[in-house]
Phi, psi and omega in degrees: 000131177276139182211168177220142173274102182307316184296313180294323181296318179289326173296318183294316178300315178295321179302318181296308188291334174290325172298316175300314178305314179304316179296320177295317184292320176300317179295317183295319182292325177289314185274331187073016179239137174306125183243160181209182179240151169258109184269115177255118178256097188271118181259023175302129179088358181295128173243150186279117179229101185308331182285349179266355179306323177298320175294317179292328181267356180251249184312314185298313180292321177299322185293318177285334171294319181291322175303312180299328177282317189264338185232024186301326184280350176283324192257113177282315175221147178242116182241133171252129184236162180055040178287131180296163181293335185263018177305328181299335176287332184266327187273000000 
């Protein structure tokens, strides 16, 4: 059975975004201009696995909701590429 540890996943997600925030703040200090990121989410190679639907609708979705709430000012655009035909089931 496939599983994910939600706590560690969320901690790692926040660690990554805190590093990004530090980099953005450094860039803003150097340039004097507000900076942001273009987040590209590449779904190339994603295969449909019904056993993972619980993860996608649980920890994965919660993590992106948290990112949206706490790091909203960082992400200028969010682009999803190479989306499979069944993406409407997941999104």
